[in-house]
Amino acid sequence: MRYVICSIVLAGLAWSIFSWSQNRPLRYPPGVLVSSVPQQEHCDPHRVGDFKNYTLTAVATYSIVARVLHTKHYWTDGNDLVPYDVALGWGRMSDQAVLDRLQISQSNRFFFYEWQNEPPLPEKEIICQAANTHVIAANSDVAKAVSSLRSGQVVAMRGSLVNVAGPNDFQWNTSVSRDDTGNGACEVFYVESIRTLDEATPVKLVPKTAQLSSAGVTFF
């Protein structure tokens, strides 16, 4: 019996260590990992489909390559539509030297950043090179990939920014600006494709539109 108990404890410890090693944030040498900015093209509003009793209306095409700063799984508060929020950073907000001086968290659909003493960047630059993104997965493969994202990974996502209508006059509109902040400044992103990139190689893409990114502290 003692042998069985010890085996169970050791197995549990091994699994805990494995889970921690698989989910701990990835770190890199100092330097910008992603120098491109999100690419957005406005479009005539059109319905991209019905999703769990919600109607999704695309208002822009959207693609982004960014470093994952933080992810948050919500079990309530719209989890049937958006189970995951993903905080993303690019430009100097993808630089390990900058991120080491920030504390990043997510709660209640907000994205928070804090620092001690002086900020590592002007706050306007932090705001314009990071975004809290409400992710709606277009299919089960995308949903699985989003649920597996790890802080520090470089990820490429493509799809549409959408406004959402639902039962009981529910309305959830996306931001279409890269420099707003506060309530309503999040991108509501209907993701049709997603892939992680080689995190060790800096990403230098030429954007179609030289737009700066979205809010430092955001909400839907």
Tab-separated table of C-alpha atoms in Angstrom:
chain	number	residue	atom	x	y	z
A	1	MET	CA	0.000	0.000	0.000
A	2	ARG	CA	2.801	2.388	0.914
A	3	TYR	CA	4.450	1.648	-2.448
A	4	VAL	CA	1.215	2.464	-4.285
A	5	ILE	CA	0.796	5.751	-2.404
A	6	CYS	CA	4.398	6.746	-3.113
A	7	SER	CA	3.950	5.895	-6.791
A	8	ILE	CA	0.829	8.050	-6.994
A	9	VAL	CA	2.562	10.963	-5.253
A	10	LEU	CA	5.590	10.692	-7.534
A	11	ALA	CA	3.396	10.481	-10.616
A	12	GLY	CA	1.486	13.565	-9.486
A	13	LEU	CA	4.734	15.428	-8.833
A	14	ALA	CA	6.110	14.453	-12.240
A	15	TRP	CA	2.926	15.621	-13.940
A	16	SER	CA	3.032	18.937	-12.061
A	17	ILE	CA	6.630	19.518	-13.126
A	18	PHE	CA	5.801	18.609	-16.724
A	19	SER	CA	2.775	20.933	-16.779
A	20	TRP	CA	4.796	23.773	-15.314
A	21	SER	CA	7.581	23.295	-17.854
A	22	GLN	CA	5.078	23.291	-20.719
A	23	ASN	CA	3.191	26.386	-19.552
A	24	ARG	CA	5.818	28.645	-18.037
A	25	PRO	CA	6.403	31.874	-20.006
A	26	LEU	CA	9.001	31.672	-22.757
A	27	ARG	CA	11.964	34.008	-22.428
A	28	TYR	CA	14.379	35.380	-25.022
A	29	PRO	CA	17.477	37.549	-25.193
A	30	PRO	CA	16.754	41.305	-25.281
A	31	GLY	CA	15.546	42.664	-28.598
A	32	VAL	CA	12.368	43.252	-30.585
A	33	LEU	CA	10.851	39.939	-31.711
A	34	VAL	CA	8.086	41.409	-33.884
A	35	SER	CA	8.641	44.652	-35.764
A	36	SER	CA	5.437	44.567	-37.848
A	37	VAL	CA	2.137	46.164	-36.830
A	38	PRO	CA	-1.418	44.772	-37.160
A	39	GLN	CA	-2.892	44.954	-40.643
A	40	GLN	CA	-6.481	46.115	-40.928
A	41	GLU	CA	-8.674	46.901	-43.921
A	42	HIS	CA	-12.170	48.237	-43.406
A	43	CYS	CA	-14.939	46.484	-45.309
A	44	ASP	CA	-18.651	46.887	-45.855
A	45	PRO	CA	-20.360	45.342	-42.835
A	46	HIS	CA	-21.446	41.809	-43.620
A	47	ARG	CA	-22.484	38.823	-41.576
A	48	VAL	CA	-19.852	36.141	-41.225
A	49	GLY	CA	-22.256	33.718	-39.613
A	50	ASP	CA	-24.279	32.800	-36.581
A	51	PHE	CA	-22.390	31.494	-33.582
A	52	LYS	CA	-24.129	29.988	-30.550
A	53	ASN	CA	-27.175	32.271	-30.862
A	54	TYR	CA	-24.977	35.278	-31.639
A	55	THR	CA	-24.774	37.091	-34.977
A	56	LEU	CA	-21.284	38.179	-36.039
A	57	THR	CA	-20.948	41.159	-38.376
A	58	ALA	CA	-17.509	41.788	-39.858
A	59	VAL	CA	-16.464	45.428	-40.124
A	60	ALA	CA	-12.811	44.916	-41.108
A	61	THR	CA	-10.375	42.241	-42.132
A	62	TYR	CA	-7.590	41.872	-39.599
A	63	SER	CA	-4.296	40.042	-39.330
A	64	ILE	CA	-1.635	40.263	-36.678
A	65	VAL	CA	1.747	38.838	-35.807
A	66	ALA	CA	2.554	39.416	-32.151
A	67	ARG	CA	4.106	38.065	-29.003
A	68	VAL	CA	1.683	36.538	-26.528
A	69	LEU	CA	1.974	38.616	-23.362
A	70	HIS	CA	-0.682	36.817	-21.326
A	71	THR	CA	-3.788	34.670	-21.767
A	72	LYS	CA	-6.887	34.422	-19.624
A	73	HIS	CA	-9.501	31.668	-19.650
A	74	TYR	CA	-12.915	32.910	-18.557
A	75	TRP	CA	-15.377	30.392	-17.176
A	76	THR	CA	-18.240	32.920	-16.985
A	77	ASP	CA	-18.881	36.409	-18.378
A	78	GLY	CA	-19.358	35.564	-22.060
A	79	ASN	CA	-17.333	32.357	-22.006
A	80	ASP	CA	-19.719	30.652	-24.421
A	81	LEU	CA	-18.707	33.191	-27.063
A	82	VAL	CA	-15.197	34.211	-25.994
A	83	PRO	CA	-13.614	31.726	-23.595
A	84	TYR	CA	-10.142	33.250	-24.021
A	85	ASP	CA	-8.731	36.746	-24.025
A	86	VAL	CA	-5.208	37.044	-25.396
A	87	ALA	CA	-2.981	40.015	-24.617
A	88	LEU	CA	-0.638	40.659	-27.534
A	89	GLY	CA	2.420	42.868	-27.997
A	90	TRP	CA	4.612	43.934	-30.902
A	91	GLY	CA	7.307	46.501	-31.548
A	92	ARG	CA	9.099	47.254	-28.309
A	93	MET	CA	6.288	45.502	-26.442
A	94	SER	CA	7.750	42.250	-27.800
A	95	ASP	CA	11.201	43.024	-26.320
A	96	GLN	CA	12.162	40.877	-23.338
A	97	ALA	CA	14.093	43.790	-21.806
A	98	VAL	CA	10.904	45.874	-21.769
A	99	LEU	CA	8.608	43.097	-20.578
A	100	ASP	CA	10.937	42.232	-17.702
A	101	ARG	CA	10.108	45.648	-16.253
A	102	LEU	CA	6.341	45.231	-16.562
A	103	GLN	CA	3.853	43.165	-14.639
A	104	ILE	CA	1.088	42.034	-17.012
A	105	SER	CA	-2.214	40.493	-15.980
A	106	GLN	CA	-5.811	40.084	-17.131
A	107	SER	CA	-9.018	40.145	-15.119
A	108	ASN	CA	-12.704	40.917	-15.723
A	109	ARG	CA	-11.992	41.297	-19.458
A	110	PHE	CA	-9.374	43.956	-18.748
A	111	PHE	CA	-5.675	43.887	-19.623
A	112	PHE	CA	-3.441	45.444	-16.958
A	113	TYR	CA	0.199	46.508	-17.004
A	114	GLU	CA	2.162	47.885	-14.081
A	115	TRP	CA	5.734	48.977	-13.404
A	116	GLN	CA	7.886	50.073	-10.517
A	117	ASN	CA	9.616	53.438	-10.486
A	118	GLU	CA	9.819	54.558	-14.138
A	119	PRO	CA	8.014	52.850	-17.055
A	120	PRO	CA	10.301	51.043	-19.500
A	121	LEU	CA	8.618	52.910	-22.373
A	122	PRO	CA	6.521	56.055	-22.647
A	123	GLU	CA	3.015	54.957	-21.694
A	124	LYS	CA	1.616	56.049	-25.054
A	125	GLU	CA	3.983	53.613	-26.732
A	126	ILE	CA	2.860	50.820	-24.413
A	127	ILE	CA	-0.753	51.626	-25.285
A	128	CYS	CA	-0.031	51.682	-29.001
A	129	GLN	CA	1.986	48.461	-29.116
A	130	ALA	CA	-0.177	46.122	-27.046
A	131	ALA	CA	-3.776	44.958	-27.208
A	132	ASN	CA	-6.261	42.904	-25.250
A	133	THR	CA	-8.000	40.694	-27.786
A	134	HIS	CA	-11.297	38.861	-27.328
A	135	VAL	CA	-10.901	35.763	-29.497
A	136	ILE	CA	-13.848	34.046	-31.197
A	137	ALA	CA	-12.614	30.830	-32.797
A	138	ALA	CA	-14.045	30.081	-36.233
A	139	ASN	CA	-13.629	26.323	-35.792
A	140	SER	CA	-12.478	23.666	-33.359
A	141	ASP	CA	-8.894	23.659	-34.658
A	142	VAL	CA	-8.555	27.387	-33.972
A	143	ALA	CA	-10.173	26.951	-30.562
A	144	LYS	CA	-7.696	24.226	-29.633
A	145	ALA	CA	-4.750	26.336	-30.788
A	146	VAL	CA	-5.926	29.365	-28.810
A	147	SER	CA	-6.379	27.292	-25.663
A	148	SER	CA	-2.787	26.059	-26.024
A	149	LEU	CA	-1.139	29.467	-26.426
A	150	ARG	CA	1.719	30.115	-24.054
A	151	SER	CA	3.026	33.467	-22.839
A	152	GLY	CA	6.067	34.404	-24.888
A	153	GLN	CA	5.092	32.603	-28.078
A	154	VAL	CA	4.975	34.485	-31.342
A	155	VAL	CA	1.644	33.907	-33.040
A	156	ALA	CA	0.093	34.863	-36.378
A	157	MET	CA	-3.701	35.194	-36.563
A	158	ARG	CA	-5.996	36.171	-39.417
A	159	GLY	CA	-9.727	36.826	-39.646
A	160	SER	CA	-12.173	39.676	-39.100
A	161	LEU	CA	-12.988	42.281	-36.513
A	162	VAL	CA	-16.640	41.804	-35.682
A	163	ASN	CA	-19.566	43.354	-33.902
A	164	VAL	CA	-21.694	40.841	-32.037
A	165	ALA	CA	-25.461	40.863	-31.480
A	166	GLY	CA	-27.219	38.364	-29.263
A	167	PRO	CA	-30.343	37.563	-27.264
A	168	ASN	CA	-31.919	40.165	-24.985
A	169	ASP	CA	-30.456	43.080	-26.972
A	170	PHE	CA	-26.898	41.932	-26.281
A	171	GLN	CA	-24.357	44.001	-28.208
A	172	TRP	CA	-20.564	43.712	-28.168
A	173	ASN	CA	-18.708	45.961	-30.606
A	174	THR	CA	-15.083	45.708	-31.630
A	175	SER	CA	-12.544	48.481	-31.588
A	176	VAL	CA	-11.290	49.455	-35.034
A	177	SER	CA	-8.554	51.764	-33.787
A	178	ARG	CA	-5.028	50.947	-32.706
A	179	ASP	CA	-4.576	53.848	-30.321
A	180	ASP	CA	-7.683	53.801	-28.123
A	181	THR	CA	-7.824	52.698	-24.517
A	182	GLY	CA	-10.323	51.978	-21.768
A	183	ASN	CA	-13.827	50.565	-22.003
A	184	GLY	CA	-14.593	49.465	-25.575
A	185	ALA	CA	-10.998	49.487	-26.818
A	186	CYS	CA	-10.559	45.732	-27.294
A	187	GLU	CA	-10.554	43.986	-30.620
A	188	VAL	CA	-13.326	41.405	-30.933
A	189	PHE	CA	-11.478	39.085	-33.287
A	190	TYR	CA	-13.138	36.296	-35.253
A	191	VAL	CA	-10.063	34.157	-35.923
A	192	GLU	CA	-10.153	31.960	-39.008
A	193	SER	CA	-6.512	30.853	-39.000
A	194	ILE	CA	-3.755	30.764	-36.410
A	195	ARG	CA	-0.211	29.476	-36.253
A	196	THR	CA	2.736	29.872	-33.930
A	197	LEU	CA	6.044	31.005	-35.386
A	198	ASP	CA	9.697	30.348	-34.636
A	199	GLU	CA	10.034	32.460	-31.493
A	200	ALA	CA	13.804	32.605	-31.780
A	201	THR	CA	13.717	34.459	-35.112
A	202	PRO	CA	12.728	38.150	-35.118
A	203	VAL	CA	9.692	38.739	-37.338
A	204	LYS	CA	10.061	41.625	-39.764
A	205	LEU	CA	7.007	41.952	-41.984
A	206	VAL	CA	6.132	44.926	-44.156
A	207	PRO	CA	2.582	45.940	-43.184
A	208	LYS	CA	-0.028	47.014	-45.709
A	209	THR	CA	-1.077	49.830	-43.398
A	210	ALA	CA	1.213	51.473	-40.883
A	211	GLN	CA	-1.251	51.522	-38.026
A	212	LEU	CA	-0.285	51.586	-34.399
A	213	SER	CA	-1.777	49.113	-32.022
A	214	SER	CA	-4.442	49.179	-29.387
A	215	ALA	CA	-4.977	49.794	-25.743
A	216	GLY	CA	-2.869	49.241	-22.698
A	217	VAL	CA	-5.814	48.770	-20.368
A	218	THR	CA	-8.832	47.609	-22.273
A	219	PHE	CA	-12.342	46.239	-21.893
A	220	PHE	CA	-15.075	45.067	-24.261
